[in-house]
Amino acid sequence: MPSRTPGTSPPDPPAVRLLAGGNPQIAKGEGDTPVQAYIAAMPGWKRAVGTRLDALIRDAVPGVRTAVKWNSPLYGAGGQGWFLSLHCFRGYIKVAFFRGAALTPPPPEPSRSGDTRYLHIREDAALDEARFVAWVVQASGLPGERM
């Protein structure tokens, strides 16, 4: 593996088709490989944020289950279903907490679903990592979404 200078970005991943809004088209699959392929294909600034979100989730929920379905990484705890997903849009990354209405405080963006709440992460806004991790920990303990 080629070395890189500390503080530089990793090399660009192989070309992946970006869907409307810039969401990577990644084949459906279980486990870490498709999730890491999705993150590597996230365009521009979103790749670094996706890498950080993935690390925060994995640190907060040891043994987290992962998959890509519907061109979105999913995170789940044990046999409880999925508690969170990521999705790229043109101007932001949408983090869906499937039982977000039950979180304290709930994530800021509403959904047409009464249970789901969203966090929109934009390039020019700082991520409150402590709050994000608190939501992840809470969400991982709730019954997840079956998909």
Coordinates of N, CA and C in Angstrom, one line a residue:
M1 N 0.8 -1.2 0.0 CA 0.0 0.0 0.0 C 0.9 1.2 0.0
P2 N 0.6 2.2 -0.9 CA 1.5 3.4 -0.9 C 1.3 4.2 0.3
S3 N 2.4 4.8 0.8 CA 2.3 5.7 2.0 C 1.8 7.0 1.5
R4 N 1.3 7.8 2.5 CA 0.9 9.1 2.2 C 1.3 10.0 3.3
T5 N 1.5 11.3 3.0 CA 1.9 12.3 4.0 C 0.8 12.5 5.0
P6 N 1.2 12.5 6.3 CA 0.2 12.8 7.3 C -0.5 14.1 7.0
G7 N -1.8 14.1 7.2 CA -2.6 15.3 7.0 C -3.2 15.5 5.6
T8 N -2.8 14.5 4.7 CA -3.3 14.6 3.4 C -4.5 13.7 3.2
S9 N -5.3 13.9 2.2 CA -6.5 13.0 2.0 C -6.1 11.7 1.4
P10 N -6.8 10.7 1.6 CA -6.5 9.4 1.0 C -6.8 9.5 -0.5
P11 N -6.2 8.6 -1.3 CA -6.4 8.8 -2.8 C -7.9 8.6 -3.1
D12 N -8.3 9.1 -4.3 CA -9.7 9.0 -4.7 C -10.0 7.5 -5.0
P13 N -11.2 7.1 -4.6 CA -11.6 5.7 -4.8 C -11.9 5.5 -6.3
P14 N -12.0 4.2 -6.8 CA -12.4 4.0 -8.2 C -13.7 4.7 -8.4
A15 N -14.0 5.0 -9.7 CA -15.2 5.7 -10.1 C -16.4 4.9 -9.7
V16 N -17.4 5.5 -9.1 CA -18.7 4.9 -8.7 C -19.7 5.9 -9.2
R17 N -20.8 5.3 -9.8 CA -21.8 6.1 -10.3 C -22.5 6.9 -9.1
L18 N -22.7 8.2 -9.2 CA -23.4 8.9 -8.3 C -24.9 9.1 -8.7
L19 N -25.8 8.8 -7.9 CA -27.2 9.0 -8.2 C -27.6 10.4 -8.0
A20 N -28.9 10.8 -8.3 CA -29.4 12.1 -8.1 C -29.0 12.7 -6.7
G21 N -28.5 13.9 -6.7 CA -28.1 14.5 -5.4 C -26.7 14.1 -5.0
G22 N -26.1 13.2 -5.7 CA -24.7 12.8 -5.3 C -24.6 11.6 -4.4
N23 N -25.6 10.8 -4.3 CA -25.6 9.6 -3.5 C -24.9 8.5 -4.2
P24 N -23.8 7.9 -3.6 CA -23.1 6.8 -4.3 C -24.1 5.6 -4.6
Q25 N -23.9 5.0 -5.8 CA -24.7 3.7 -6.1 C -23.8 2.6 -5.7
I26 N -24.1 1.9 -4.6 CA -23.3 0.8 -4.1 C -24.2 -0.4 -4.0
A27 N -23.7 -1.6 -4.5 CA -24.5 -2.8 -4.5 C -24.9 -3.2 -3.0
K28 N -26.1 -3.7 -2.9 CA -26.7 -4.1 -1.6 C -25.7 -5.2 -1.1
G29 N -25.5 -5.2 0.2 CA -24.7 -6.2 0.9 C -24.6 -6.0 2.4
E30 N -24.3 -7.1 3.0 CA -24.2 -7.1 4.5 C -22.7 -7.0 4.9
G31 N -22.4 -6.3 6.0 CA -21.1 -6.3 6.5 C -20.4 -5.0 6.2
D32 N -19.1 -5.0 6.6 CA -18.3 -3.8 6.5 C -17.9 -3.4 5.1
T33 N -17.7 -4.4 4.2 CA -17.1 -4.1 2.9 C -18.0 -3.1 2.1
P34 N -19.3 -3.4 2.0 CA -20.1 -2.4 1.2 C -20.3 -1.0 1.9
V35 N -20.2 -1.0 3.2 CA -20.3 0.3 4.0 C -19.0 1.1 3.7
Q36 N -17.9 0.4 3.7 CA -16.6 1.2 3.5 C -16.6 1.6 2.0
A37 N -17.1 0.8 1.1 CA -17.2 1.2 -0.3 C -18.0 2.4 -0.5
Y38 N -19.2 2.5 0.2 CA -20.0 3.7 0.1 C -19.3 4.9 0.6
I39 N -18.7 4.8 1.8 CA -18.0 5.9 2.4 C -16.9 6.4 1.5
A40 N -16.1 5.4 0.9 CA -15.0 5.8 0.0 C -15.5 6.5 -1.2
A41 N -16.8 6.3 -1.6 CA -17.4 6.9 -2.8 C -18.1 8.2 -2.5
M42 N -18.3 8.5 -1.3 CA -19.0 9.8 -0.9 C -18.2 10.9 -1.6
P43 N -18.9 11.8 -2.3 CA -18.2 12.9 -3.0 C -17.7 14.0 -2.1
G44 N -16.5 14.6 -2.4 CA -16.0 15.8 -1.8 C -15.9 15.7 -0.3
W45 N -16.3 16.7 0.4 CA -16.2 16.9 1.9 C -16.9 15.8 2.6
K46 N -17.9 15.2 1.9 CA -18.8 14.2 2.6 C -18.0 12.9 3.0
R47 N -16.9 12.6 2.2 CA -16.1 11.4 2.5 C -15.5 11.5 3.9
A48 N -14.9 12.6 4.2 CA -14.3 12.8 5.5 C -15.3 12.7 6.6
V49 N -16.4 13.4 6.4 CA -17.5 13.3 7.4 C -18.1 11.9 7.6
G50 N -18.3 11.2 6.5 CA -18.8 9.9 6.5 C -17.8 8.9 7.3
T51 N -16.5 9.1 7.0 CA -15.5 8.4 7.8 C -15.6 8.6 9.3
R52 N -15.8 9.9 9.6 CA -15.8 10.2 11.0 C -17.1 9.7 11.7
L53 N -18.2 9.8 11.0 CA -19.5 9.3 11.5 C -19.4 7.8 11.8
D54 N -18.8 7.1 10.8 CA -18.7 5.6 10.9 C -17.8 5.3 12.1
A55 N -16.7 6.0 12.3 CA -15.9 5.8 13.5 C -16.6 6.0 14.8
L56 N -17.3 7.1 14.8 CA -18.1 7.5 16.1 C -19.1 6.4 16.4
I57 N -19.8 5.9 15.4 CA -20.8 4.9 15.6 C -20.2 3.6 16.0
R58 N -19.1 3.2 15.4 CA -18.4 1.9 15.8 C -17.8 2.0 17.2
D59 N -17.3 3.2 17.6 CA -16.8 3.3 19.0 C -17.9 3.3 20.0
A60 N -19.1 3.9 19.6 CA -20.2 4.0 20.6 C -21.0 2.7 20.7
V61 N -21.0 1.9 19.7 CA -21.7 0.6 19.7 C -20.8 -0.5 19.3
P62 N -20.1 -1.1 20.2 CA -19.2 -2.2 19.9 C -20.0 -3.3 19.3
G63 N -19.4 -3.9 18.2 CA -20.1 -5.0 17.6 C -21.3 -4.6 16.7
V64 N -21.4 -3.3 16.3 CA -22.5 -2.8 15.5 C -22.5 -3.6 14.2
R65 N -23.7 -3.9 13.8 CA -24.0 -4.6 12.5 C -24.1 -3.6 11.4
T66 N -23.6 -3.9 10.2 CA -23.7 -2.9 9.1 C -24.1 -3.6 7.8
A67 N -24.7 -2.8 7.0 CA -25.1 -3.2 5.6 C -25.3 -2.0 4.8
V68 N -25.4 -2.3 3.5 CA -25.9 -1.2 2.5 C -27.1 -1.8 1.9
K69 N -28.2 -1.0 2.0 CA -29.5 -1.4 1.3 C -30.0 0.0 0.8
W70 N -30.6 -0.1 -0.4 CA -31.2 1.1 -1.0 C -30.2 2.2 -1.1
N71 N -28.9 1.9 -1.4 CA -27.8 2.8 -1.6 C -27.6 3.7 -0.3
S72 N -27.8 3.1 0.8 CA -27.6 3.8 2.1 C -27.0 2.8 3.1
P73 N -25.9 3.2 3.8 CA -25.4 2.4 4.9 C -26.4 2.3 6.0
L74 N -26.5 1.2 6.6 CA -27.4 0.9 7.8 C -26.5 0.4 8.9
Y75 N -26.9 0.8 10.1 CA -26.3 0.4 11.3 C -27.3 -0.2 12.3
G76 N -27.0 -1.4 12.8 CA -27.9 -2.1 13.7 C -27.2 -2.6 14.9
A77 N -28.0 -2.9 16.0 CA -27.4 -3.5 17.2 C -28.0 -4.9 17.4
G78 N -27.2 -5.9 17.5 CA -27.7 -7.3 17.8 C -28.8 -7.7 16.8
G79 N -29.8 -8.3 17.3 CA -30.9 -8.7 16.4 C -32.0 -7.8 16.5
Q80 N -31.8 -6.5 16.9 CA -32.9 -5.6 17.1 C -33.3 -4.8 15.8
G81 N -32.7 -5.0 14.7 CA -33.0 -4.3 13.5 C -32.1 -3.1 13.4
W82 N -32.4 -2.2 12.5 CA -31.5 -1.1 12.1 C -31.9 0.2 12.9
F83 N -31.0 0.9 13.5 CA -31.3 2.1 14.2 C -30.9 3.4 13.5
L84 N -30.1 3.3 12.4 CA -29.6 4.5 11.8 C -29.2 4.2 10.4
S85 N -29.3 5.3 9.5 CA -28.8 5.2 8.1 C -28.2 6.5 7.7
L86 N -27.3 6.4 6.7 CA -26.7 7.6 6.1 C -27.2 7.7 4.7
H87 N -27.3 8.9 4.1 CA -27.6 9.1 2.7 C -27.1 10.5 2.3
C88 N -26.4 10.5 1.1 CA -25.9 11.8 0.6 C -26.9 12.5 -0.2
F89 N -27.0 13.8 0.0 CA -27.8 14.7 -0.9 C -26.8 15.8 -1.4
R90 N -27.3 16.5 -2.3 CA -26.4 17.5 -2.9 C -25.7 18.4 -1.9
G91 N -26.4 19.0 -0.9 CA -25.9 19.9 0.0 C -25.6 19.4 1.4
Y92 N -25.9 18.1 1.7 CA -25.8 17.7 3.0 C -25.8 16.1 3.1
I93 N -25.4 15.6 4.3 CA -25.6 14.2 4.6 C -26.8 14.1 5.5
K94 N -27.7 13.2 5.2 CA -28.8 13.0 6.0 C -28.6 11.7 6.9
V95 N -28.6 11.9 8.2 CA -28.6 10.8 9.1 C -30.0 10.6 9.6
A96 N -30.5 9.4 9.3 CA -31.8 9.0 9.8 C -31.8 8.2 11.0
F97 N -32.4 8.6 12.1 CA -32.5 7.8 13.3 C -34.0 7.3 13.3
F98 N -34.1 6.0 13.0 CA -35.4 5.4 12.8 C -36.4 5.5 14.0
R99 N -35.9 5.6 15.2 CA -36.7 5.8 16.4 C -36.3 7.2 17.0
G100 N -36.0 8.1 16.2 CA -35.5 9.4 16.6 C -36.4 10.2 17.5
A101 N -37.7 10.0 17.3 CA -38.7 10.8 18.1 C -38.5 10.4 19.6
A102 N -38.0 9.2 19.9 CA -37.8 8.7 21.3 C -36.5 9.2 21.9
L103 N -35.6 9.8 21.1 CA -34.3 10.3 21.6 C -34.5 11.6 22.4
T104 N -33.6 11.8 23.4 CA -33.6 13.0 24.2 C -32.3 13.8 24.0
P105 N -32.4 15.0 23.5 CA -33.5 15.6 22.8 C -33.6 14.9 21.4
P106 N -34.7 15.0 20.8 CA -34.8 14.4 19.4 C -34.0 15.2 18.4
P107 N -33.4 14.5 17.4 CA -32.8 15.2 16.3 C -33.7 16.2 15.7
P108 N -33.1 17.3 15.1 CA -33.9 18.4 14.7 C -34.8 18.3 13.6
E109 N -34.6 17.4 12.6 CA -35.4 17.5 11.4 C -36.5 16.4 11.5
P110 N -37.7 16.8 11.2 CA -38.9 15.9 11.3 C -38.9 15.0 10.0
S111 N -39.8 14.0 10.1 CA -40.0 13.1 9.0 C -41.5 12.9 8.8
R112 N -41.9 12.4 7.7 CA -43.3 12.1 7.5 C -43.7 10.9 8.4
S113 N -42.7 10.1 8.8 CA -42.9 9.0 9.7 C -42.9 9.6 11.1
G114 N -43.8 9.2 12.0 CA -43.9 9.8 13.3 C -42.7 9.4 14.2
D115 N -42.0 8.3 13.9 CA -40.9 7.8 14.7 C -39.6 8.4 14.3
T116 N -39.4 8.5 13.0 CA -38.1 8.9 12.4 C -37.8 10.4 12.6
R117 N -36.5 10.7 12.9 CA -36.0 12.1 12.9 C -34.7 12.1 12.2
Y118 N -34.3 13.2 11.6 CA -33.1 13.4 10.9 C -32.2 14.4 11.4
L119 N -30.9 14.2 11.2 CA -29.9 15.1 11.4 C -29.3 15.4 10.0
H120 N -29.3 16.7 9.6 CA -28.7 17.1 8.3 C -27.3 17.7 8.6
I121 N -26.3 17.1 8.0 CA -24.9 17.6 8.3 C -24.5 18.3 7.0
R122 N -24.2 19.6 7.1 CA -23.8 20.5 6.0 C -22.3 20.8 6.1
E123 N -21.7 21.1 5.0 CA -20.2 21.3 5.0 C -19.8 22.4 5.9
D124 N -20.6 23.5 6.0 CA -20.1 24.7 6.7 C -20.6 24.7 8.2
A125 N -21.1 23.5 8.7 CA -21.6 23.5 10.1 C -20.8 22.5 10.8
A126 N -20.4 22.8 12.0 CA -19.7 21.9 12.9 C -20.6 20.8 13.4
L127 N -20.1 19.6 13.5 CA -20.9 18.5 14.0 C -20.7 18.4 15.5
D128 N -21.8 18.4 16.3 CA -21.7 18.3 17.7 C -21.5 16.8 18.0
E129 N -20.2 16.3 18.1 CA -20.0 14.9 18.2 C -20.5 14.3 19.5
A130 N -20.5 15.0 20.6 CA -21.0 14.5 21.9 C -22.5 14.2 21.8
R131 N -23.2 15.2 21.2 CA -24.7 15.0 21.0 C -24.9 13.8 20.0
F132 N -24.2 13.8 18.9 CA -24.4 12.7 18.0 C -24.1 11.3 18.6
V133 N -23.0 11.2 19.4 CA -22.8 9.9 20.1 C -23.9 9.6 21.1
A134 N -24.4 10.6 21.8 CA -25.5 10.3 22.7 C -26.7 9.8 22.0
W135 N -27.0 10.4 20.8 CA -28.1 9.9 20.0 C -27.9 8.4 19.6
V136 N -26.7 8.1 19.1 CA -26.3 6.8 18.6 C -26.5 5.8 19.8
V137 N -26.0 6.1 20.9 CA -26.1 5.2 22.1 C -27.5 5.0 22.4
Q138 N -28.3 6.0 22.5 CA -29.7 5.9 22.8 C -30.4 5.1 21.7
A139 N -30.2 5.4 20.5 CA -30.9 4.7 19.4 C -30.5 3.2 19.3
S140 N -29.3 2.9 19.6 CA -28.9 1.5 19.5 C -29.6 0.6 20.6
G141 N -30.1 1.2 21.6 CA -30.8 0.5 22.7 C -32.3 0.4 22.5
L142 N -32.8 1.0 21.4 CA -34.2 0.9 21.1 C -34.5 -0.2 20.1
P143 N -35.7 -0.7 20.0 CA -36.1 -1.6 19.0 C -35.8 -1.0 17.6
G144 N -35.1 -1.7 16.7 CA -34.7 -1.1 15.4 C -35.8 -1.4 14.4
E145 N -35.5 -0.8 13.2 CA -36.4 -1.0 12.0 C -36.0 -2.3 11.3
R146 N -37.0 -3.1 11.0 CA -36.8 -4.3 10.2 C -36.8 -4.0 8.7
M147 N -35.8 -4.3 8.0 CA -35.7 -4.0 6.5 C -35.2 -5.2 5.8

